[in-house]
């Protein structure tokens, strides 16, 4: 369920699993692992709060409290918040929010290649090929050794192709 981006269904299943003594520990570990993998955002903070309601005690709960405190502190910084919310929005396909947040993040830190690349991805998702090409090219030039390089190269190639077709040029 989590792989299909069905977070609420996945967490509901784990909550059901946690009702049995034999499944509680496994459910807590799986739930916390999933929450830790989420980009820091309002959604990740809410997921941690829900986790702590379901699992208020134990070592995993203690780790969740530490992570919750860290994430809440990070989200107090407007630039960090814009970046993290933008990255989460790109991942979920919410291009309007992604573009708005990532533009703020890039304006605040123009050296953040991940934010620049994610902005290119958001432009690509909404079909704005020219802006996608510009941002993806910029991200690659900024950080040619980024772990996101393969994704950026692929998106750049795809957007260049569709941009040429739109301009009436046969690739």
Coordinates of C-alpha atoms in Angstrom, one line a residue:
X1 CA 0.0 0.0 0.0
X2 CA 2.8 2.4 0.9
X3 CA 4.5 1.7 -2.5
X4 CA 1.3 2.7 -4.2
X5 CA 1.3 6.0 -2.3
X6 CA -1.8 4.9 -0.3
X7 CA -0.5 6.1 3.1
X8 CA -3.8 6.3 5.0
X9 CA -4.7 2.8 3.9
X10 CA -1.3 1.5 4.9
X11 CA -1.4 3.2 8.3
X12 CA -5.0 1.9 8.9
X13 CA -3.8 -1.6 8.2
X14 CA -0.8 -1.2 10.6
X15 CA -3.2 0.2 13.3
X16 CA -5.3 -3.0 12.9
X17 CA -2.2 -5.1 13.1
X18 CA -1.1 -3.3 16.3
X19 CA -4.3 -4.4 18.1
X20 CA -2.8 -7.9 18.5
X21 CA 0.0 -8.4 21.0
X22 CA 2.0 -10.5 18.4
X23 CA 1.7 -7.8 15.7
X24 CA 2.2 -4.7 17.8
X25 CA 6.0 -4.5 17.6
X26 CA 6.2 -5.3 13.9
X27 CA 3.5 -2.8 13.2
X28 CA 5.3 -0.1 15.2
X29 CA 8.6 -0.8 13.4
X30 CA 6.9 -0.7 10.0
X31 CA 4.9 2.4 10.7
X32 CA 7.9 4.3 12.1
X33 CA 10.1 3.2 9.1
X34 CA 7.5 4.5 6.7
X35 CA 7.2 7.8 8.5
X36 CA 11.0 8.2 8.6
X37 CA 11.1 7.8 4.8
X38 CA 8.7 10.7 4.3
X39 CA 10.1 14.1 3.3
X40 CA 9.9 16.5 6.3
X41 CA 6.6 18.3 5.9
X42 CA 3.3 19.0 7.7
X43 CA 2.2 15.5 6.6
X44 CA 5.2 13.9 8.1
X45 CA 4.7 15.7 11.4
X46 CA 1.0 14.6 11.4
X47 CA 2.1 11.1 10.7
X48 CA 4.5 11.1 13.6
X49 CA 1.8 12.5 15.9
X50 CA -0.6 9.7 14.8
X51 CA 2.2 7.2 15.4
X52 CA 2.7 8.4 18.9
X53 CA -1.1 8.2 19.6
X54 CA -1.0 4.6 18.5
X55 CA 2.3 3.7 20.1
X56 CA 2.9 6.0 23.1
X57 CA 5.5 3.9 24.9
X58 CA 8.7 2.0 24.0
X59 CA 12.0 2.7 22.4
X60 CA 10.4 3.3 18.9
X61 CA 8.1 5.9 20.5
X62 CA 11.1 7.6 22.1
X63 CA 12.8 7.8 18.7
X64 CA 9.6 9.1 17.2
X65 CA 9.4 11.9 19.8
X66 CA 13.0 12.9 19.0
X67 CA 12.2 12.9 15.3
X68 CA 9.0 14.9 15.8
X69 CA 10.9 17.6 17.8
X70 CA 13.5 17.8 15.1
X71 CA 10.9 18.1 12.3
X72 CA 8.8 20.7 14.1
X73 CA 12.0 22.8 14.7
X74 CA 13.0 22.5 11.0
X75 CA 9.5 23.5 9.8
X76 CA 9.9 26.8 11.8
X77 CA 12.3 28.0 9.1
X78 CA 10.3 29.4 6.2
X79 CA 12.9 28.4 3.6
X80 CA 13.2 24.9 4.9
X81 CA 9.4 24.6 5.1
X82 CA 8.9 25.8 1.5
X83 CA 11.6 23.4 0.2
X84 CA 10.3 20.4 2.1
X85 CA 6.6 21.1 1.3
X86 CA 7.6 21.6 -2.3
X87 CA 9.5 18.3 -2.5
X88 CA 6.5 16.5 -0.9
X89 CA 4.1 18.2 -3.4
X90 CA 6.2 17.1 -6.4
X91 CA 6.3 13.6 -5.1
X92 CA 2.5 13.6 -4.7
X93 CA 1.9 15.3 -8.1
X94 CA 0.5 18.5 -6.6
X95 CA 2.2 20.7 -9.2
X96 CA 0.5 24.0 -8.2
X97 CA 1.8 23.8 -4.7
X98 CA 5.1 22.3 -5.7
X99 CA 5.9 25.2 -8.1
X100 CA 4.9 27.9 -5.6
X101 CA 6.9 26.4 -2.8
X102 CA 10.0 25.4 -4.8
X103 CA 10.1 28.9 -6.4
X104 CA 10.3 30.3 -2.8
X105 CA 13.0 27.8 -1.9
X106 CA 15.1 28.5 -5.0
X107 CA 14.7 32.2 -4.5
X108 CA 16.0 31.9 -0.9
X109 CA 18.9 29.5 -1.9
X110 CA 19.7 29.5 -5.6
X111 CA 22.5 27.0 -4.9
X112 CA 20.1 24.2 -3.8
X113 CA 20.4 21.8 -6.8
X114 CA 17.7 19.4 -5.4
X115 CA 15.2 22.2 -5.2
X116 CA 16.1 23.4 -8.7
X117 CA 15.8 19.9 -10.1
X118 CA 12.5 19.3 -8.2
X119 CA 11.2 22.6 -9.7
X120 CA 12.1 21.3 -13.1
X121 CA 10.2 18.1 -12.3
X122 CA 7.2 20.1 -11.2
X123 CA 7.2 22.1 -14.4
X124 CA 7.5 18.9 -16.4
X125 CA 4.5 17.4 -14.5
X126 CA 2.4 20.4 -15.5
X127 CA 3.6 20.3 -19.1
X128 CA 5.7 23.5 -19.0
X129 CA 8.5 22.0 -21.1
X130 CA 10.6 25.1 -21.7
X131 CA 10.8 25.9 -17.9
X132 CA 11.4 22.2 -17.1
X133 CA 14.3 22.1 -19.6
X134 CA 15.8 25.3 -18.1
X135 CA 15.6 24.1 -14.5
X136 CA 16.8 20.6 -15.1
X137 CA 19.7 21.8 -17.2
X138 CA 20.6 24.2 -14.4
X139 CA 20.3 21.5 -11.7
X140 CA 22.6 19.2 -13.7
X141 CA 25.2 22.0 -14.2
X142 CA 25.1 22.9 -10.5
X143 CA 25.6 19.3 -9.3
X144 CA 26.7 16.9 -12.0
X145 CA 27.4 14.2 -9.4
X146 CA 24.0 14.4 -7.6
X147 CA 22.3 11.1 -6.8
X148 CA 19.3 12.6 -8.7
X149 CA 21.4 13.0 -11.9
X150 CA 19.9 10.0 -13.7
X151 CA 16.3 11.2 -13.0
X152 CA 17.2 14.7 -14.1
X153 CA 18.9 13.5 -17.3
X154 CA 15.9 11.3 -18.2
X155 CA 13.4 14.2 -17.5
X156 CA 15.6 16.6 -19.5
X157 CA 15.7 14.3 -22.5
X158 CA 11.9 13.7 -22.4
X159 CA 11.1 17.4 -22.0
X160 CA 13.5 18.4 -24.8
X161 CA 11.8 15.8 -27.1
X162 CA 8.3 17.1 -26.4
X163 CA 9.4 20.7 -26.6
X164 CA 10.9 20.1 -30.1
X165 CA 7.6 18.4 -31.2
X166 CA 5.6 21.3 -29.8
X167 CA 7.8 23.7 -31.8
X168 CA 7.2 21.7 -35.0
X169 CA 10.7 20.4 -35.2
X170 CA 11.2 16.7 -35.8
X171 CA 13.6 15.3 -33.3

